[in-house]
Coordinates of C-alpha atoms in Angstrom, one line a residue:
X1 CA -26.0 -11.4 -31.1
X2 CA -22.8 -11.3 -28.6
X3 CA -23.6 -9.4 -25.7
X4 CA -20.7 -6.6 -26.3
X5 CA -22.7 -6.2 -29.4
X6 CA -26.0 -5.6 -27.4
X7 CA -24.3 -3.3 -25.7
X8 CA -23.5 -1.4 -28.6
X9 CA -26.9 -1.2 -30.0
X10 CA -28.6 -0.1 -26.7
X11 CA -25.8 3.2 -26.5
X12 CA -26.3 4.3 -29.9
X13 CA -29.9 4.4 -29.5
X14 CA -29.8 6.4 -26.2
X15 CA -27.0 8.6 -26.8
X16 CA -27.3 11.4 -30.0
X17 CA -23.6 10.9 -30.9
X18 CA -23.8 7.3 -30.8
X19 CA -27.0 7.8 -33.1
X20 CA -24.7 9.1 -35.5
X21 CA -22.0 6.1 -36.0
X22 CA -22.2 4.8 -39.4
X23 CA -23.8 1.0 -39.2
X24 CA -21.5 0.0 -41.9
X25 CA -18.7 0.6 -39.0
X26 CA -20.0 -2.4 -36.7
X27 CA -18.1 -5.2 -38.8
X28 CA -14.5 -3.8 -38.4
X29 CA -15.2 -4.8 -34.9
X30 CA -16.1 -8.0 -35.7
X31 CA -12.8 -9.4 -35.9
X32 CA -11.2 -7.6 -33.0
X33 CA -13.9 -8.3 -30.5
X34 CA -14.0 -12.2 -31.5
X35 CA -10.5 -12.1 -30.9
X36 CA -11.2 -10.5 -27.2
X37 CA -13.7 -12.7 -26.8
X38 CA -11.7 -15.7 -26.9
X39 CA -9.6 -14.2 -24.3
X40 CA -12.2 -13.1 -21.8
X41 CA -12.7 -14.6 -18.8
X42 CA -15.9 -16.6 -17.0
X43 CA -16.2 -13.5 -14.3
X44 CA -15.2 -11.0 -17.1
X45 CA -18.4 -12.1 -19.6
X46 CA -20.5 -12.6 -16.3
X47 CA -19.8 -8.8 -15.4
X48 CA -20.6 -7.7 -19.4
X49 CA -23.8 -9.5 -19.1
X50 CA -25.0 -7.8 -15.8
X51 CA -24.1 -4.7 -16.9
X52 CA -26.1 -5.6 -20.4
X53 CA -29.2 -6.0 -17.9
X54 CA -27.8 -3.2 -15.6
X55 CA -28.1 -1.3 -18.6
X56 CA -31.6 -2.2 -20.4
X57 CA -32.9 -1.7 -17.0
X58 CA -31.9 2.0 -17.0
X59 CA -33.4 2.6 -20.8
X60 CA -36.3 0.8 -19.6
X61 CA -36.6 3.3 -16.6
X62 CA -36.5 6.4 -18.9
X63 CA -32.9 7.0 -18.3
X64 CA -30.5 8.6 -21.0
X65 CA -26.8 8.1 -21.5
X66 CA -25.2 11.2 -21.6
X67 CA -21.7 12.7 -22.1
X68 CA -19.9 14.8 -19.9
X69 CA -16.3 16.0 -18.9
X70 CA -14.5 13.7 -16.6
X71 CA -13.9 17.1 -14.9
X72 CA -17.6 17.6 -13.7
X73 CA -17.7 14.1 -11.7
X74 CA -16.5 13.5 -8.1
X75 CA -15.9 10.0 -6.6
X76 CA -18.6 8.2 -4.5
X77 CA -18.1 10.1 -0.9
X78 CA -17.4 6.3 0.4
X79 CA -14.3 4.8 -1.5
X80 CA -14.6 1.2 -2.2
X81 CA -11.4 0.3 -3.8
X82 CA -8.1 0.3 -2.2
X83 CA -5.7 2.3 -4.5
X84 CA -2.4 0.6 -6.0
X85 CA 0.7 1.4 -7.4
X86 CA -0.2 -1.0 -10.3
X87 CA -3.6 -1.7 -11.5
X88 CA -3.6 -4.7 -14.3
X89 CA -7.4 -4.2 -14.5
X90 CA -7.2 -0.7 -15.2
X91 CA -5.1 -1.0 -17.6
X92 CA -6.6 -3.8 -19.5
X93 CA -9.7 -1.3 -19.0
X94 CA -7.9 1.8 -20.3
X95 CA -6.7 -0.7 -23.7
X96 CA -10.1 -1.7 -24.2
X97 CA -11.9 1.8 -24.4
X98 CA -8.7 3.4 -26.4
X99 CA -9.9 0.9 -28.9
X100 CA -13.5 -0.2 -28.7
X101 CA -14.7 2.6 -27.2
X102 CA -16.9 3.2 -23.4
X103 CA -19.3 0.0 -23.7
X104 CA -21.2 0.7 -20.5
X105 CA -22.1 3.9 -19.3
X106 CA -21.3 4.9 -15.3
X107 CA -24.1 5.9 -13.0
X108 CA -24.1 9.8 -11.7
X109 CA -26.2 12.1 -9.7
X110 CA -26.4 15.7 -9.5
X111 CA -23.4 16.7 -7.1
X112 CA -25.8 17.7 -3.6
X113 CA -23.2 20.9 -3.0
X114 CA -22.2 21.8 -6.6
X115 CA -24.0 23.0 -9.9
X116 CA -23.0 21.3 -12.9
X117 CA -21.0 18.5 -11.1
X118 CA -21.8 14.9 -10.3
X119 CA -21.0 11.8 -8.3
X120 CA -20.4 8.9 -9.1
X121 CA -22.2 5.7 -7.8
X122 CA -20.1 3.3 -10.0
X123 CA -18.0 2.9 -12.6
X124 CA -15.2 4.4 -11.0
X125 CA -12.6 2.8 -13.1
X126 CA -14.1 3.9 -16.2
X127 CA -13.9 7.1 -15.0
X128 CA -10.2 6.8 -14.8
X129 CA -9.9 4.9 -17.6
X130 CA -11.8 8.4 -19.3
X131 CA -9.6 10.7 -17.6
X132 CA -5.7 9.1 -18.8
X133 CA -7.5 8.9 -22.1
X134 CA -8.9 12.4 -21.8
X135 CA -12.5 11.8 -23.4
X136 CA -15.9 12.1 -22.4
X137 CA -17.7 9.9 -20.2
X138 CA -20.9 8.0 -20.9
X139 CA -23.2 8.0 -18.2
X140 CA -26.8 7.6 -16.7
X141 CA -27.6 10.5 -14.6
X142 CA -30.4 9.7 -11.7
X143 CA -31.2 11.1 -8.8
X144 CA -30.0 9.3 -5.5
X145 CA -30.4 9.9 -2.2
X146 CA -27.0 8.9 -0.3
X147 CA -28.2 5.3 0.8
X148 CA -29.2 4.3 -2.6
X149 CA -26.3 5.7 -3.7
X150 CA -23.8 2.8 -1.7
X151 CA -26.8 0.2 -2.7
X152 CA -25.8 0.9 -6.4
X153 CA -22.1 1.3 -5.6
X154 CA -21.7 -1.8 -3.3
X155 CA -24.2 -3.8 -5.6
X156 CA -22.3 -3.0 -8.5
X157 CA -18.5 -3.4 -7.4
X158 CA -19.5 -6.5 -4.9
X159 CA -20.8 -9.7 -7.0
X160 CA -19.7 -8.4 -10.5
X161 CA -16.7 -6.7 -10.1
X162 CA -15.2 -9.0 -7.5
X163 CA -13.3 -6.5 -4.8
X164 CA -11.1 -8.5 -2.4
X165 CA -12.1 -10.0 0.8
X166 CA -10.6 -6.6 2.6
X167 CA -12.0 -4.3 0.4
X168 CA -15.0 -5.7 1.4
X169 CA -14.2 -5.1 5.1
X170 CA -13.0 -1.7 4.8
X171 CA -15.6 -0.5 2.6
X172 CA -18.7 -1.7 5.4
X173 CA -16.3 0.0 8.0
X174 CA -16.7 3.5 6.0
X175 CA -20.4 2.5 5.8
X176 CA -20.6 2.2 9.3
X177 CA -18.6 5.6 10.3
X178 CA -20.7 7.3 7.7
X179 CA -24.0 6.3 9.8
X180 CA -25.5 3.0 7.9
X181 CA -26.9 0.2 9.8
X182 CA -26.2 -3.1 9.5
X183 CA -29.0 -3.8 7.1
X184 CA -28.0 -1.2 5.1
X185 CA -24.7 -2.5 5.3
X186 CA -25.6 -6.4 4.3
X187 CA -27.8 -5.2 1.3
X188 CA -25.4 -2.5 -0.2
X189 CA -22.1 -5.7 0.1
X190 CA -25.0 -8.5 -1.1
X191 CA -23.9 -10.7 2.1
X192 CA -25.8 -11.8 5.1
X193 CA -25.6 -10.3 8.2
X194 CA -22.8 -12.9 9.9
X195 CA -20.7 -12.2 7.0
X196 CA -21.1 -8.3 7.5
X197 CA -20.3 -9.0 11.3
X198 CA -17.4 -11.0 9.8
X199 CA -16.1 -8.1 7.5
X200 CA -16.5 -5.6 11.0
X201 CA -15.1 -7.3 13.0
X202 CA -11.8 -7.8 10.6
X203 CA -12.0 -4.2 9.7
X204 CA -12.4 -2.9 13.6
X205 CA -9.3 -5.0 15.2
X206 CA -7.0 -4.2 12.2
X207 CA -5.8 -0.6 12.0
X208 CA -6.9 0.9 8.1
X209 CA -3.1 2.5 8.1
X210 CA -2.2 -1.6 7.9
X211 CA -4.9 -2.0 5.5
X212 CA -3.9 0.6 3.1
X213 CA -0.1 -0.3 3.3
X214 CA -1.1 -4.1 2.4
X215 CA -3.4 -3.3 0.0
X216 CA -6.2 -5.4 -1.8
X217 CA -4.6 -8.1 -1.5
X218 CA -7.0 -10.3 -3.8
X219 CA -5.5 -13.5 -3.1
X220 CA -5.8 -13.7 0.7
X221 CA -9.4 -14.7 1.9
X222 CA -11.9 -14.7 4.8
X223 CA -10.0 -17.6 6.8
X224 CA -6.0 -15.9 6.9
X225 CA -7.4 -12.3 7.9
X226 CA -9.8 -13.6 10.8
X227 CA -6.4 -15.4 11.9
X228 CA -4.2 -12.2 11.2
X229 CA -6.4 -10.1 13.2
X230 CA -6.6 -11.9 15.9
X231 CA -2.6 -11.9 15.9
X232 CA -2.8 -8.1 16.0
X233 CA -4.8 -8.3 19.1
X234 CA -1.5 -9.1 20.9
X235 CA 0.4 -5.7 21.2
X236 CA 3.8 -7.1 20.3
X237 CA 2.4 -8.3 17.4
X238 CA 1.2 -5.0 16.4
X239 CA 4.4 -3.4 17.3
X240 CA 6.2 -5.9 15.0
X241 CA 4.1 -5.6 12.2
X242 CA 4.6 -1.4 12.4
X243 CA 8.3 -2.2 12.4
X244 CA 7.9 -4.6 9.2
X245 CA 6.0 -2.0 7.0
X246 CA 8.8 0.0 7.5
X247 CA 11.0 -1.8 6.0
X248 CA 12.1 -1.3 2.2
X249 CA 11.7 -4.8 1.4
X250 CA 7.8 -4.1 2.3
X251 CA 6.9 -1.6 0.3
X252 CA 9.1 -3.5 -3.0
X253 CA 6.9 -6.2 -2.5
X254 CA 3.2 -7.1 -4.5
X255 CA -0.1 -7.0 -2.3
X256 CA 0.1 -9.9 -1.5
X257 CA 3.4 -10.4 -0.8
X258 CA 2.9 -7.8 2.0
X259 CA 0.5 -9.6 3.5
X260 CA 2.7 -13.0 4.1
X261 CA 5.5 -11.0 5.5
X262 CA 3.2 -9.1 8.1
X263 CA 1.9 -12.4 8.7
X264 CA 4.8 -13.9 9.4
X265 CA 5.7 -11.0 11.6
X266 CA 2.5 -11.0 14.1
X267 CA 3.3 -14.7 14.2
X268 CA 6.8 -13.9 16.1
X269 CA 9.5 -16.2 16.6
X270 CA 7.7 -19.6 16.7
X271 CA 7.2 -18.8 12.2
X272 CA 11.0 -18.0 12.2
X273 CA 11.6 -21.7 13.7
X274 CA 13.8 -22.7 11.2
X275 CA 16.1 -19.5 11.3
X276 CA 16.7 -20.0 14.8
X277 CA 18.9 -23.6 14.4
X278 CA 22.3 -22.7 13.4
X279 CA 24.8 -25.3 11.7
X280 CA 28.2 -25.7 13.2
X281 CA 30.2 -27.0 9.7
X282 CA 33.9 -27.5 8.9
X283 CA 35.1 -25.2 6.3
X284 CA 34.3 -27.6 3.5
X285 CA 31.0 -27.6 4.6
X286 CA 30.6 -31.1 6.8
X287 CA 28.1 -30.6 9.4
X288 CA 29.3 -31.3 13.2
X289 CA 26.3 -30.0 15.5
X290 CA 23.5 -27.6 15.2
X291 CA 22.1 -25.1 17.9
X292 CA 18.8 -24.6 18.5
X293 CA 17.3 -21.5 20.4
X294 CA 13.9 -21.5 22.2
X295 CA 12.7 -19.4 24.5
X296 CA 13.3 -21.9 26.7
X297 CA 17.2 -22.1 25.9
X298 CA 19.4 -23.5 23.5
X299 CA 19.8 -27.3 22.1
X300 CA 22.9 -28.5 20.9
X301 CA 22.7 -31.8 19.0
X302 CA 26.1 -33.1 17.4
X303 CA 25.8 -35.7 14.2
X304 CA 29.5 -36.2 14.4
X305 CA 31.0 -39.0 16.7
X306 CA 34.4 -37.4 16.5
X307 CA 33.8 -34.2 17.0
X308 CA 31.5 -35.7 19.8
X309 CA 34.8 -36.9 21.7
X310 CA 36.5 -34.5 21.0
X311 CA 34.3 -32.6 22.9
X312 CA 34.5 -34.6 25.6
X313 CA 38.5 -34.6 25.9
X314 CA 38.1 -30.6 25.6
X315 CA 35.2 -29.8 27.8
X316 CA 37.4 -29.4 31.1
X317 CA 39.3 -26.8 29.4
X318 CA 36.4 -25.3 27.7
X319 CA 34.3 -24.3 31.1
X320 CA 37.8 -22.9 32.7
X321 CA 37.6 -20.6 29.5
X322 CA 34.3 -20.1 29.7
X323 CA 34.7 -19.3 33.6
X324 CA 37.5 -16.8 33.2
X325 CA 36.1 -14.7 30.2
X326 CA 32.6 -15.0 32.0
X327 CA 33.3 -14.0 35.3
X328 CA 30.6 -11.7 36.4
X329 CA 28.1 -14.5 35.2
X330 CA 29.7 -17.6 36.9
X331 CA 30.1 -15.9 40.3
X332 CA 26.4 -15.8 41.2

């Protein structure tokens, strides 16, 4: 039995609506989830079949899948994810319940400030995915206190849902302002404690505003963020970088995309080598000389003999131009 099929099995028997499906139902699915299937990625059958055990775990506990109104659930009071104008998993998400239905239920507790509302630990995305579709939500209600609360979360969205390398970060810097040790810290991400030093300390020298205005940025690892922040450490870098999200192009550009142009900007000048050599040419395009600025000064280099003497026959007259247009400068 496929584990989306498990899955099934273990709702209807919790849930009273479920109960009610007709078993003759379950092989129109057949085809369309074999079809899936095919189509499903290593991490993406690695997250069903933790959220299969996730799930008899729960049952096992005593715990009942419920329904209730997207309207009665708040967000974990830590956010995790960093929002984006385009979420492909969402909407690959959102396709998969308008058609199959809520496979795994979300994890709630009672709301600690209002009656009849909850919070969610995880399953944040389902919740969205519930909302555009405007249908109930399955869920496990259990009570939490607020540090088991970011164990589940971070447990959850860590290993099996695979956030970004600065999600990561950000999300133990919220940890951290919220009061949570280290430890706590370490066992809610699933790393060790140099790594959670790692994420801090990437999370404390960069500014959240640059976070947020990169985004996830899912492609750019531990390595090129250690590197980036220590570039921001340098004020003019900062400064730059502030002056680059600003920019139009920025904000048209992917996640990731964001992040290589910010890099390049806290690099300075020295990553814009190759703009700084200019190509004297004739007007059908034959290269003479090329310039080269530094901030030391300028390098001419000249590929053409000819234009070489010619240089040579005009250079007299050139520096009596150069004098008289240049005066104040040539004076000293």
């Amino acid at each position: 039995m496929k584990g989306r099929d498990i899955l099934k099995n273990m709702v209807s028997s919790a849930g009273d609506e479920a109960a009610k499906a007709p078993i003759q139902s379950q092989p129109q699915h057949k085809p369309a989830g074999a079809v899936r299937a095919m189509n499903l990625s290593l991490g993406r059958l690695g997250d069903e079949a933790a959220a299969a055990k996730e799930l008899r775990s729960a049952l096992a506990a005593g715990d009942k899948v419920v329904e209730l109104s997207p309207a009665q659930i708040e967000a974990s009071f830590i956010q995790d994810r960093i929002p984006t104008e385009k979420d492909a998993a969402l909407d690959e998400l959102i396709a998969s319940m308008r058609e199959s239905g809520q496979q795994v239920p979300i994890l709630v507790r009672p709301h600690p400030t209002k009656d009849n509302h909850y919070q969610a630990a995880y399953g944040h995305r389902r919740l969205r995915a519930a909302i555009v579709l405007e249908r109930p939500v399955k869920a496990i209600v259990r009570q939490l206190s607020d540090e088991q609360l970011i164990v589940a979360q971070g447990q959850e969205n860590g290993p099996r849902v695979d956030l970004s390398f600065i999600e990561r970060a950000l999300f133990a810097k919220r940890l951290e302002q919220h009061g949570f040790d280290r430890d706590r810290i370490s066992q809610a991400l699933s790393v060790d404690k140099p790594e959670t030093s790692r994420l801090l300390q990437v999370s404390d020298v960069i500014p959240t505003e640059v976070i947020l205005a990169i985004g996830p940025a899912s492609k750019i690892g531990r390595p090129r963020w250690l590197a980036f922040a220590e570039l921001l450490r340098d004020r003019a870098a900062s400064k730059r970088v502030a002056d680059a999200i600003a920019d139009d192009q920025f904000t048209a550009s992917d996640t990731n995309e964001r992040f290589t142009r910010l890099w390049n900007q806290a690099q300075g000048p020295k990553a814009s080598k190759k703009d700084a050599t200019e190509k004297i040419r004739t007007r059908k395009g034959i290269v003479l000389a090329s310039i080269e600025r530094t901030n030391k000064g300028a390098k001419v280099t000249i590929t053409s003999e000819a234009f070489a003497q010619f240089l040579d026959a005009q250079m007299g007259d050139l520096v009596e131009r150069f004098e008289r247009e240049n005066a104040s400068e040539t004076d000293h």
